[in-house]
Amino acid sequence: MTNLSDLLPAGAASKQLSFTADGAIAQGDTVSLETNGKVKKITSANSNLARFIGLADAAISDTASGKVTMKGGIAANGLSSLTPGATYFVQNDGTLSTASSSVTAGKALAATTLLLKG
């Protein structure tokens, strides 16, 4: 075995879709799907946890198109300092934390990899 994908079912890491951003989004940011069909970074000012769909695969400029790793996929871009095996939750300000909240993001597979809850 040479990498993590050897352990995963075929296609598990490919749950990515392209969306247009409603505001600037950084790599690894938690995003929500807005009613206009665009994605927006979850922040304390835009705490739309009920619409959480995944993590930005790369930075996306406002009104540009970019990929989001969706629930059920494996996010491995823009993450760091995760505790392998720990469950992470999306907080009201959009950060990921092991502190419980109403939205489970997923389980850390490695310090930089999160299996998003499907």
PDB file of C-alpha atoms in Angstrom:
ATOM      1  CA  MET A   1       0.000   0.000   0.000  1.00  0.00           C
ATOM      2  CA  THR A   2       1.458   3.332  -1.017  1.00  0.00           C
ATOM      3  CA  ASN A   3      -1.303   5.813  -0.215  1.00  0.00           C
ATOM      4  CA  LEU A   4      -4.592   6.333   1.574  1.00  0.00           C
ATOM      5  CA  SER A   5      -6.661   5.746  -1.561  1.00  0.00           C
ATOM      6  CA  ASP A   6      -5.570   2.085  -1.496  1.00  0.00           C
ATOM      7  CA  LEU A   7      -7.753   1.667   1.597  1.00  0.00           C
ATOM      8  CA  LEU A   8     -10.837   3.345   0.190  1.00  0.00           C
ATOM      9  CA  PRO A   9     -13.641   2.131  -2.031  1.00  0.00           C
ATOM     10  CA  ALA A  10     -13.352   3.182  -5.669  1.00  0.00           C
ATOM     11  CA  GLY A  11     -14.598   6.737  -6.150  1.00  0.00           C
ATOM     12  CA  ALA A  12     -14.694   7.619  -2.456  1.00  0.00           C
ATOM     13  CA  ALA A  13     -12.418  10.611  -2.893  1.00  0.00           C
ATOM     14  CA  SER A  14     -14.098  11.875  -6.066  1.00  0.00           C
ATOM     15  CA  LYS A  15     -17.206  13.404  -4.513  1.00  0.00           C
ATOM     16  CA  GLN A  16     -16.444  16.858  -5.853  1.00  0.00           C
ATOM     17  CA  LEU A  17     -18.759  19.201  -7.680  1.00  0.00           C
ATOM     18  CA  SER A  18     -18.177  22.628  -9.193  1.00  0.00           C
ATOM     19  CA  PHE A  19     -20.079  25.613  -7.869  1.00  0.00           C
ATOM     20  CA  THR A  20     -20.001  29.376  -8.301  1.00  0.00           C
ATOM     21  CA  ALA A  21     -18.899  31.258  -5.199  1.00  0.00           C
ATOM     22  CA  ASP A  22     -20.966  33.933  -3.496  1.00  0.00           C
ATOM     23  CA  GLY A  23     -18.023  35.724  -1.880  1.00  0.00           C
ATOM     24  CA  ALA A  24     -14.381  34.688  -1.609  1.00  0.00           C
ATOM     25  CA  ILE A  25     -13.702  31.197  -0.255  1.00  0.00           C
ATOM     26  CA  ALA A  26     -10.324  29.840   0.893  1.00  0.00           C
ATOM     27  CA  GLN A  27      -9.088  26.287   0.415  1.00  0.00           C
ATOM     28  CA  GLY A  28     -10.485  24.073   3.177  1.00  0.00           C
ATOM     29  CA  ASP A  29     -13.301  26.466   4.154  1.00  0.00           C
ATOM     30  CA  THR A  30     -16.639  24.993   5.156  1.00  0.00           C
ATOM     31  CA  VAL A  31     -19.316  26.036   2.668  1.00  0.00           C
ATOM     32  CA  SER A  32     -23.085  26.171   2.522  1.00  0.00           C
ATOM     33  CA  LEU A  33     -25.297  25.911  -0.542  1.00  0.00           C
ATOM     34  CA  GLU A  34     -27.385  29.050  -0.747  1.00  0.00           C
ATOM     35  CA  THR A  35     -30.880  29.351  -2.232  1.00  0.00           C
ATOM     36  CA  ASN A  36     -29.378  31.072  -5.303  1.00  0.00           C
ATOM     37  CA  GLY A  37     -27.440  27.874  -6.113  1.00  0.00           C
ATOM     38  CA  LYS A  38     -24.068  29.383  -5.169  1.00  0.00           C
ATOM     39  CA  VAL A  39     -21.770  28.338  -2.334  1.00  0.00           C
ATOM     40  CA  LYS A  40     -20.788  30.633   0.485  1.00  0.00           C
ATOM     41  CA  LYS A  41     -18.172  30.360   3.225  1.00  0.00           C
ATOM     42  CA  ILE A  42     -19.764  29.626   6.590  1.00  0.00           C
ATOM     43  CA  THR A  43     -18.874  32.428   9.012  1.00  0.00           C
ATOM     44  CA  SER A  44     -20.374  33.850  12.190  1.00  0.00           C
ATOM     45  CA  ALA A  45     -22.114  36.438   9.960  1.00  0.00           C
ATOM     46  CA  ASN A  46     -23.325  33.664   7.610  1.00  0.00           C
ATOM     47  CA  SER A  47     -23.891  30.831  10.042  1.00  0.00           C
ATOM     48  CA  ASN A  48     -26.046  28.697   7.782  1.00  0.00           C
ATOM     49  CA  LEU A  49     -25.101  25.331   9.270  1.00  0.00           C
ATOM     50  CA  ALA A  50     -28.268  23.641   8.019  1.00  0.00           C
ATOM     51  CA  ARG A  51     -27.022  24.189   4.441  1.00  0.00           C
ATOM     52  CA  PHE A  52     -23.491  22.789   5.012  1.00  0.00           C
ATOM     53  CA  ILE A  53     -22.483  20.720   1.973  1.00  0.00           C
ATOM     54  CA  GLY A  54     -18.718  20.289   2.269  1.00  0.00           C
ATOM     55  CA  LEU A  55     -15.262  21.874   2.062  1.00  0.00           C
ATOM     56  CA  ALA A  56     -13.672  23.989  -0.660  1.00  0.00           C
ATOM     57  CA  ASP A  57     -11.069  21.951  -2.532  1.00  0.00           C
ATOM     58  CA  ALA A  58      -9.157  25.116  -3.492  1.00  0.00           C
ATOM     59  CA  ALA A  59      -9.581  28.856  -3.130  1.00  0.00           C
ATOM     60  CA  ILE A  60     -12.521  30.251  -5.105  1.00  0.00           C
ATOM     61  CA  SER A  61     -12.770  33.965  -5.937  1.00  0.00           C
ATOM     62  CA  ASP A  62     -16.106  35.731  -5.636  1.00  0.00           C
ATOM     63  CA  THR A  63     -18.321  34.814  -8.644  1.00  0.00           C
ATOM     64  CA  ALA A  64     -15.734  32.290  -9.899  1.00  0.00           C
ATOM     65  CA  SER A  65     -16.325  28.573 -10.224  1.00  0.00           C
ATOM     66  CA  GLY A  66     -14.502  26.036  -8.062  1.00  0.00           C
ATOM     67  CA  LYS A  67     -14.736  22.532  -6.647  1.00  0.00           C
ATOM     68  CA  VAL A  68     -16.243  21.531  -3.326  1.00  0.00           C
ATOM     69  CA  THR A  69     -15.621  18.144  -1.729  1.00  0.00           C
ATOM     70  CA  MET A  70     -19.118  17.018  -0.828  1.00  0.00           C
ATOM     71  CA  LYS A  71     -20.469  14.992   2.089  1.00  0.00           C
ATOM     72  CA  GLY A  72     -19.313  11.404   1.730  1.00  0.00           C
ATOM     73  CA  GLY A  73     -16.059  12.479   0.078  1.00  0.00           C
ATOM     74  CA  ILE A  74     -12.558  12.849   1.411  1.00  0.00           C
ATOM     75  CA  ALA A  75     -11.270  16.374   1.958  1.00  0.00           C
ATOM     76  CA  ALA A  76      -7.482  16.551   1.880  1.00  0.00           C
ATOM     77  CA  ASN A  77      -6.783  20.147   0.830  1.00  0.00           C
ATOM     78  CA  GLY A  78      -6.314  23.062   3.194  1.00  0.00           C
ATOM     79  CA  LEU A  79      -6.615  21.055   6.390  1.00  0.00           C
ATOM     80  CA  SER A  80      -4.016  20.671   9.123  1.00  0.00           C
ATOM     81  CA  SER A  81      -3.577  19.657  12.753  1.00  0.00           C
ATOM     82  CA  LEU A  82      -6.504  17.225  12.781  1.00  0.00           C
ATOM     83  CA  THR A  83      -6.395  14.388  15.303  1.00  0.00           C
ATOM     84  CA  PRO A  84      -6.652  11.066  13.449  1.00  0.00           C
ATOM     85  CA  GLY A  85      -9.754   9.152  14.540  1.00  0.00           C
ATOM     86  CA  ALA A  86     -11.440  12.210  16.057  1.00  0.00           C
ATOM     87  CA  THR A  87     -14.882  13.381  14.956  1.00  0.00           C
ATOM     88  CA  TYR A  88     -15.044  17.001  13.796  1.00  0.00           C
ATOM     89  CA  PHE A  89     -18.029  19.321  13.863  1.00  0.00           C
ATOM     90  CA  VAL A  90     -18.786  22.550  11.984  1.00  0.00           C
ATOM     91  CA  GLN A  91     -18.981  25.429  14.455  1.00  0.00           C
ATOM     92  CA  ASN A  92     -21.233  28.500  14.077  1.00  0.00           C
ATOM     93  CA  ASP A  93     -18.263  30.502  12.762  1.00  0.00           C
ATOM     94  CA  GLY A  94     -17.464  27.882  10.106  1.00  0.00           C
ATOM     95  CA  THR A  95     -14.411  26.412  11.806  1.00  0.00           C
ATOM     96  CA  LEU A  96     -13.920  22.701  12.380  1.00  0.00           C
ATOM     97  CA  SER A  97     -13.588  21.518  15.956  1.00  0.00           C
ATOM     98  CA  THR A  98     -13.976  18.401  18.070  1.00  0.00           C
ATOM     99  CA  ALA A  99     -16.457  20.394  20.201  1.00  0.00           C
ATOM    100  CA  SER A 100     -19.935  19.059  19.494  1.00  0.00           C
ATOM    101  CA  SER A 101     -22.355  21.119  17.403  1.00  0.00           C
ATOM    102  CA  SER A 102     -25.514  20.444  15.419  1.00  0.00           C
ATOM    103  CA  VAL A 103     -23.507  19.573  12.271  1.00  0.00           C
ATOM    104  CA  THR A 104     -21.026  16.723  12.111  1.00  0.00           C
ATOM    105  CA  ALA A 105     -18.371  17.374   9.464  1.00  0.00           C
ATOM    106  CA  GLY A 106     -16.724  13.956   9.616  1.00  0.00           C
ATOM    107  CA  LYS A 107     -13.885  11.851  10.964  1.00  0.00           C
ATOM    108  CA  ALA A 108     -10.185  12.649  10.615  1.00  0.00           C
ATOM    109  CA  LEU A 109      -8.307   9.929   8.759  1.00  0.00           C
ATOM    110  CA  ALA A 110      -4.992  11.767   9.152  1.00  0.00           C
ATOM    111  CA  ALA A 111      -3.743  15.167  10.331  1.00  0.00           C
ATOM    112  CA  THR A 112      -4.653  16.651   6.934  1.00  0.00           C
ATOM    113  CA  THR A 113      -7.507  14.412   5.766  1.00  0.00           C
ATOM    114  CA  LEU A 114     -11.182  14.374   6.732  1.00  0.00           C
ATOM    115  CA  LEU A 115     -13.772  11.805   5.669  1.00  0.00           C
ATOM    116  CA  LEU A 116     -16.903  13.907   5.389  1.00  0.00           C
ATOM    117  CA  LYS A 117     -20.020  12.426   6.891  1.00  0.00           C
ATOM    118  CA  GLY A 118     -22.397  11.407   4.105  1.00  0.00           C
TER     119      GLY A 118
END
